[in-house]
Short mmCIF file of C-alpha atoms in Angstrom, two decimals:
data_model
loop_
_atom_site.label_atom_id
_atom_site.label_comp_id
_atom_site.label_asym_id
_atom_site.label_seq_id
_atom_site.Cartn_x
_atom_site.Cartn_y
_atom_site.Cartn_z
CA UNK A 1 82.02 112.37 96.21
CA UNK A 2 84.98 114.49 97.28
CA UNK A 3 83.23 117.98 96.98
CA UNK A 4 85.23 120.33 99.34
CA UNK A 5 88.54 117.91 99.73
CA UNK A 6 91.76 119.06 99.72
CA UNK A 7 94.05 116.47 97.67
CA UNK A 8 97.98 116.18 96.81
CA UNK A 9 98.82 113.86 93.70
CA UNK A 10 102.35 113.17 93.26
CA UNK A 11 103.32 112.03 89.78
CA UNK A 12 100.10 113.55 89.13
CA UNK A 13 100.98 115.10 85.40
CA UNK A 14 101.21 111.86 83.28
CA UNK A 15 99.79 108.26 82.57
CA UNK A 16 97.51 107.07 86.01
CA UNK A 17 98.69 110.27 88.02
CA UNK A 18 97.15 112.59 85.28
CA UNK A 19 93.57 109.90 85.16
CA UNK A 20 93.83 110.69 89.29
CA UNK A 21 94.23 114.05 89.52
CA UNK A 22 91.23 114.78 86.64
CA UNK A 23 89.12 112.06 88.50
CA UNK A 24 89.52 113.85 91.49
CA UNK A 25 88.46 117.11 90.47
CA UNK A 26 85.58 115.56 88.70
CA UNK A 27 84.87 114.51 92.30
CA UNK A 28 85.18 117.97 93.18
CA UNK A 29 88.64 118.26 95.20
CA UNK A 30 90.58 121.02 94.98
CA UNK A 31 94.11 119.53 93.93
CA UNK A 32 97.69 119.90 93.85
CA UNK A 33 100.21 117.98 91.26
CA UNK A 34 103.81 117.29 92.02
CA UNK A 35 105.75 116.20 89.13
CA UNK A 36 109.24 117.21 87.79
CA UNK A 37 108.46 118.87 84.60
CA UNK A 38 106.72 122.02 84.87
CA UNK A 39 104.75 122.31 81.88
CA UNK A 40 103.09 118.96 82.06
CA UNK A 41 102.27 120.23 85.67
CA UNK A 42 101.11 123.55 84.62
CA UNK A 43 99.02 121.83 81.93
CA UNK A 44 97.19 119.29 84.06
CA UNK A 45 96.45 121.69 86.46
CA UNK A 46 94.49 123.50 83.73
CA UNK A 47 92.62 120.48 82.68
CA UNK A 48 91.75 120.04 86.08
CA UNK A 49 91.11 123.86 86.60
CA UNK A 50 88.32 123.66 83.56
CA UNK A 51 86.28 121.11 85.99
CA UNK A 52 85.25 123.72 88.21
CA UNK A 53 87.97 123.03 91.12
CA UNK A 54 91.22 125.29 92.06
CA UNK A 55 94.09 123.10 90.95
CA UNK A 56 97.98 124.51 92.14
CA UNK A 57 101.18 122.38 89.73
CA UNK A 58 104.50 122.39 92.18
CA UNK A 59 107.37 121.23 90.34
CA UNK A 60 108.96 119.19 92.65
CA UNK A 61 111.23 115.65 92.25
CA UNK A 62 110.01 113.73 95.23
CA UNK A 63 113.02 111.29 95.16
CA UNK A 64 114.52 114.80 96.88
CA UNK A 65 113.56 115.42 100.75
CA UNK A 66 114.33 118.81 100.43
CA UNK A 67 112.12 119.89 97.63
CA UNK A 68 109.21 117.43 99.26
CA UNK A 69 109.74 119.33 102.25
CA UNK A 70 109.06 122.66 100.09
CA UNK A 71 106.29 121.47 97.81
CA UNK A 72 104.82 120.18 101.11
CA UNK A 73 104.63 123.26 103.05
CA UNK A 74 103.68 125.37 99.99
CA UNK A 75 101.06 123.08 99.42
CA UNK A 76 99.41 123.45 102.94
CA UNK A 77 99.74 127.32 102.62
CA UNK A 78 97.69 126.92 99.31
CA UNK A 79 95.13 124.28 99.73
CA UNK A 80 94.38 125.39 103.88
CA UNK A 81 94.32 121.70 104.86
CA UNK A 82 95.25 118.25 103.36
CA UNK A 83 92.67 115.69 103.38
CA UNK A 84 93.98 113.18 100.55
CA UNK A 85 97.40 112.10 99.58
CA UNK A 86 97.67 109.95 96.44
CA UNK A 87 101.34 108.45 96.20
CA UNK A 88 101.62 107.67 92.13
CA UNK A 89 105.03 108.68 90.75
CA UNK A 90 107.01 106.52 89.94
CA UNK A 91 109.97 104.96 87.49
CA UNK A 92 110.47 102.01 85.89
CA UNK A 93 113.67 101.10 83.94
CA UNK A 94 113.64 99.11 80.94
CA UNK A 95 115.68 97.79 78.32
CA UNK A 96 115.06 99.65 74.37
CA UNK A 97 111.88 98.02 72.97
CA UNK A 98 110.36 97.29 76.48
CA UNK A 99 112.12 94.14 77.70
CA UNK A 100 112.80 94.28 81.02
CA UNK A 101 116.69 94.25 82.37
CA UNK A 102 117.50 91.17 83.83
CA UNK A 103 118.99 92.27 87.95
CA UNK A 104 122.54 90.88 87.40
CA UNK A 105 122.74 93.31 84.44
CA UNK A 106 121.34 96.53 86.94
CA UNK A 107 123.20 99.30 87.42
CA UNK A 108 123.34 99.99 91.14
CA UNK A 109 122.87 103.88 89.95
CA UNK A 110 119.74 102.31 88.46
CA UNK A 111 118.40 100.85 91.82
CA UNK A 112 118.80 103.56 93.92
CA UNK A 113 117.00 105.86 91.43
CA UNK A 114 113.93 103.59 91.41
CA UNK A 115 114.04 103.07 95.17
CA UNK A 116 114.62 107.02 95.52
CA UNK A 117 111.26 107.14 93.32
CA UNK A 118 108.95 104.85 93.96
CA UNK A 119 109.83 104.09 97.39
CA UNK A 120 111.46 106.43 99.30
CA UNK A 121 109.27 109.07 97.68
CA UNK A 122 106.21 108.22 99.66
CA UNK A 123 108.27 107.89 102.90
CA UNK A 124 109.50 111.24 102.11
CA UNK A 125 105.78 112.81 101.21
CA UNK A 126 103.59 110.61 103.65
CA UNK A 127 105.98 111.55 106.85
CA UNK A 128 105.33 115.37 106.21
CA UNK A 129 101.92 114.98 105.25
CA UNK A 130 100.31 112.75 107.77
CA UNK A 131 101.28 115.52 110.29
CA UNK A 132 98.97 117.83 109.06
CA UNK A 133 96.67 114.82 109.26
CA UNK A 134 97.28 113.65 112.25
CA UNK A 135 96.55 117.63 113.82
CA UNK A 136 93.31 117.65 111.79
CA UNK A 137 92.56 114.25 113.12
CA UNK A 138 91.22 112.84 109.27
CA UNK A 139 92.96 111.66 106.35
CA UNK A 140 93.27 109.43 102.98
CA UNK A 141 96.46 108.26 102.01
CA UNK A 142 96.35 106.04 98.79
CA UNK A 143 100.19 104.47 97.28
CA UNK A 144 100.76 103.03 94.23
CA UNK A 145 102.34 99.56 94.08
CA UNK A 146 101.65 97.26 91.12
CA UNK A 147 100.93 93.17 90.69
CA UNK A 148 104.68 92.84 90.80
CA UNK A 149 105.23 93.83 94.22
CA UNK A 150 103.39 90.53 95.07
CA UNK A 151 104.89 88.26 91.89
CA UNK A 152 107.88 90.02 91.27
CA UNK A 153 109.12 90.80 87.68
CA UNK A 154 108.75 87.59 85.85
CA UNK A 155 104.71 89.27 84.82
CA UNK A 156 105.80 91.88 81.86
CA UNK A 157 108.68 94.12 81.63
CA UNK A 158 109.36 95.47 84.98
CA UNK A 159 112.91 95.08 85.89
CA UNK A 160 113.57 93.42 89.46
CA UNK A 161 114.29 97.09 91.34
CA UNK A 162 110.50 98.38 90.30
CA UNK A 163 109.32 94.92 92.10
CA UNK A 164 111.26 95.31 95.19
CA UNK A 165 109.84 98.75 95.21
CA UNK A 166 106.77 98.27 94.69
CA UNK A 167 106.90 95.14 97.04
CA UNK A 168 108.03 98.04 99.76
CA UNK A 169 105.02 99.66 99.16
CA UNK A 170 102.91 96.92 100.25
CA UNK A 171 104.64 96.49 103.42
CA UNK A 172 105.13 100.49 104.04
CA UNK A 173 101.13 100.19 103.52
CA UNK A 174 100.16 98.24 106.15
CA UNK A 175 102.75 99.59 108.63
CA UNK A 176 101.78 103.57 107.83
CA UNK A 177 97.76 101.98 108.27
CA UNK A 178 98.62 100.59 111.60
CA UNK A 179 100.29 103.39 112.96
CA UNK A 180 97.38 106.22 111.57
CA UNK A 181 94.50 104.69 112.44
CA UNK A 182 93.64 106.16 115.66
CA UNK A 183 93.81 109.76 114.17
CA UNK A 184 91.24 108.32 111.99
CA UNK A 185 93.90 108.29 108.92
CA UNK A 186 93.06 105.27 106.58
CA UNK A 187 96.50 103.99 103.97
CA UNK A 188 95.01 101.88 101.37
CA UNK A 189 97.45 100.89 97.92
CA UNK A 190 96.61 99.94 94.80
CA UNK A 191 98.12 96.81 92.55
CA UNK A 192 97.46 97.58 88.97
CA UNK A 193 98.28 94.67 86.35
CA UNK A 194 98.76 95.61 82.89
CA UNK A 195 97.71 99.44 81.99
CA UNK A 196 97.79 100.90 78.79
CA UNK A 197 100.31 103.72 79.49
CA UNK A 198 103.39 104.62 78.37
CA UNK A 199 105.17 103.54 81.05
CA UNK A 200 103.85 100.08 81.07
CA UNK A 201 105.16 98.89 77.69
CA UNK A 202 101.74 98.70 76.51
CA UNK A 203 103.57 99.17 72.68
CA UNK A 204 105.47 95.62 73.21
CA UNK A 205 104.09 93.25 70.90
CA UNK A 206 106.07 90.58 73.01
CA UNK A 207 104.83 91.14 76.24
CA UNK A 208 101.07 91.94 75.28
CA UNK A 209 100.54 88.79 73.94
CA UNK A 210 102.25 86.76 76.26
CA UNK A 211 100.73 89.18 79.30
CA UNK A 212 97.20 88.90 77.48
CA UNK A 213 97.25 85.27 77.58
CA UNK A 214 97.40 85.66 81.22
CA UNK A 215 94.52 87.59 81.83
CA UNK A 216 91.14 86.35 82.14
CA UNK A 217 89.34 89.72 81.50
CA UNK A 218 91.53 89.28 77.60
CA UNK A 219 92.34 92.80 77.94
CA UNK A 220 94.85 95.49 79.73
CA UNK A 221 93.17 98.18 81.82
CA UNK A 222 92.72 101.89 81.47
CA UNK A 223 93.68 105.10 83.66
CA UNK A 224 90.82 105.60 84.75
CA UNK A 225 90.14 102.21 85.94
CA UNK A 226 92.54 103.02 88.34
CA UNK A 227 91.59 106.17 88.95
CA UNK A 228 88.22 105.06 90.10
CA UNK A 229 90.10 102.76 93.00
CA UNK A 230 91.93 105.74 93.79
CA UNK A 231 88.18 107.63 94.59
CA UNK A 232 86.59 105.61 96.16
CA UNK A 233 89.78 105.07 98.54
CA UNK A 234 90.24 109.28 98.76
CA UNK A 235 86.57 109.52 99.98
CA UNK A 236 84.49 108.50 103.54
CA UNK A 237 82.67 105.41 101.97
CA UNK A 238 86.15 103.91 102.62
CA UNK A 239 86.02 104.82 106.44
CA UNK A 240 86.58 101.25 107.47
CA UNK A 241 88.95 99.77 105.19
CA UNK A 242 92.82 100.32 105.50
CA UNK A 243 95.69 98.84 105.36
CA UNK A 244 95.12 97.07 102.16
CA UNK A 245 96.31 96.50 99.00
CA UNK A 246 93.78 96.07 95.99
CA UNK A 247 94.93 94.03 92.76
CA UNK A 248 93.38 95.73 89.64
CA UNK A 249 94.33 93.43 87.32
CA UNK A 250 91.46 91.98 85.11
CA UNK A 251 91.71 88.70 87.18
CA UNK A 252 95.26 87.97 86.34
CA UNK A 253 96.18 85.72 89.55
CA UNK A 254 92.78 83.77 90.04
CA UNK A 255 94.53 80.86 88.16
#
């Protein structure tokens, strides 16, 4: 499905990032993982490696222009061309035992580090990247936002900096879309509800029952769920779709 693709994964070592980056080289893309520790990178990579694709790790904190501007340029030299940018890393602060930290009880050190993250990250990738798109005239740009950029935090533990960021996303979605599309450039996001990752809180007996409750499908998603999304928006049977953002949430606002 993406046989011969050229794809950058940022936050690509852990959790979703990690399902991505293997689901992509499954799909037969040659890939590239940014992520700030260097082993996890380096160990990915090989997972991905023993698919049959060339994978490159690139330790590099994306909440850092400079070292995006690096990872960026060393990651053109490697792959030849970019042809799919997936937008996953992300932060999400929380409170010991999962509970999420109530805003008036933020740090502002706190917010800026998740905006730096999950926000300004994909300004900070997508602006460097979607030049060598934009000269090659073809692109796939997928972010990662989540189900609280549309209901902010009161659904699970996310405090209310990761649902302003993520709520960016959105918006930074449709406005990237708008502006690519006539260098045939599609900007798609994904919403994911409750995954079973570390990050997530998945461990919080509190907030899986009450979440769970919530849920028609009774159950939290996987990885690779999302990983799929993340395909079939990184390949050309998703020529005519951009601009939007897709819940993957086991049904959790049809009520």
């Amino acid at each position: 499905m993406l046989e011969g693709k050229k794809a950058i994964i940022s936050g690509g070592n852990a959790g979703i990032g990690r399902a991505i980056t293997l689901a992509y080289a499954k799909a037969g893309a040659d890939v590239v993982i940014y992520g700030r520790n260097g082993e996890r990178n380096t160990a990915v990579a090989a997972e991905a490696e023993a698919l049959g694709v060339r994978a490159f790790p690139i330790r590099c904190d994306v909440s850092k222009p400079g070292e995006v501007e690096a990872a960026v340029k060393r990651s053109a030299e490697l792959l030849g061309r970019i042809d799919i940018l997936a937008n996953v890393a992300g932060v999400s602060p929380k409170k010991p035992g999962g509970f999420k930290i109530p805003f008036y009880e933020l740090e502002i050190d706190t917010w800026r580090e998740v905006m730096e993250v999950n926000l300004n990250s994909v300004f900070y990738v997508s602006r460097l990247v979607s030049r060598y798109m934009i000269e090659q005239r073809y692109g796939k740009i997928i972010n990662m936002s989540s189900i609280v950029g549309l209901t902010g935090s009161e659904h699970g533990p996310a405090a209310a900096c990761y649902s302003a960021s993520k709520a960016g996303i959105i918006s930074l979605t449709r406005s990237m879309a708008y502006e690519l599309a006539e260098y045939n450039i599609t900007v798609n996001a994904a919403a994911p509800g409750r995954i079973t990752t570390a990050m997530s809180g998945a461990n919080n007996e509190y907030y899986n029952k009450r979440n769970l409750n919530d849920i028609p499908a009774k159950r939290f998603g996987t990885p690779e769920e999302v990983a799929d999304f993340f395909v079939f928006y990184a390949s050309d049977k998703s020529s005519y779709i951009t601009g939007e953002t897709t819940l993957i949430t086991g049904g959790w606002l049809i009520r």
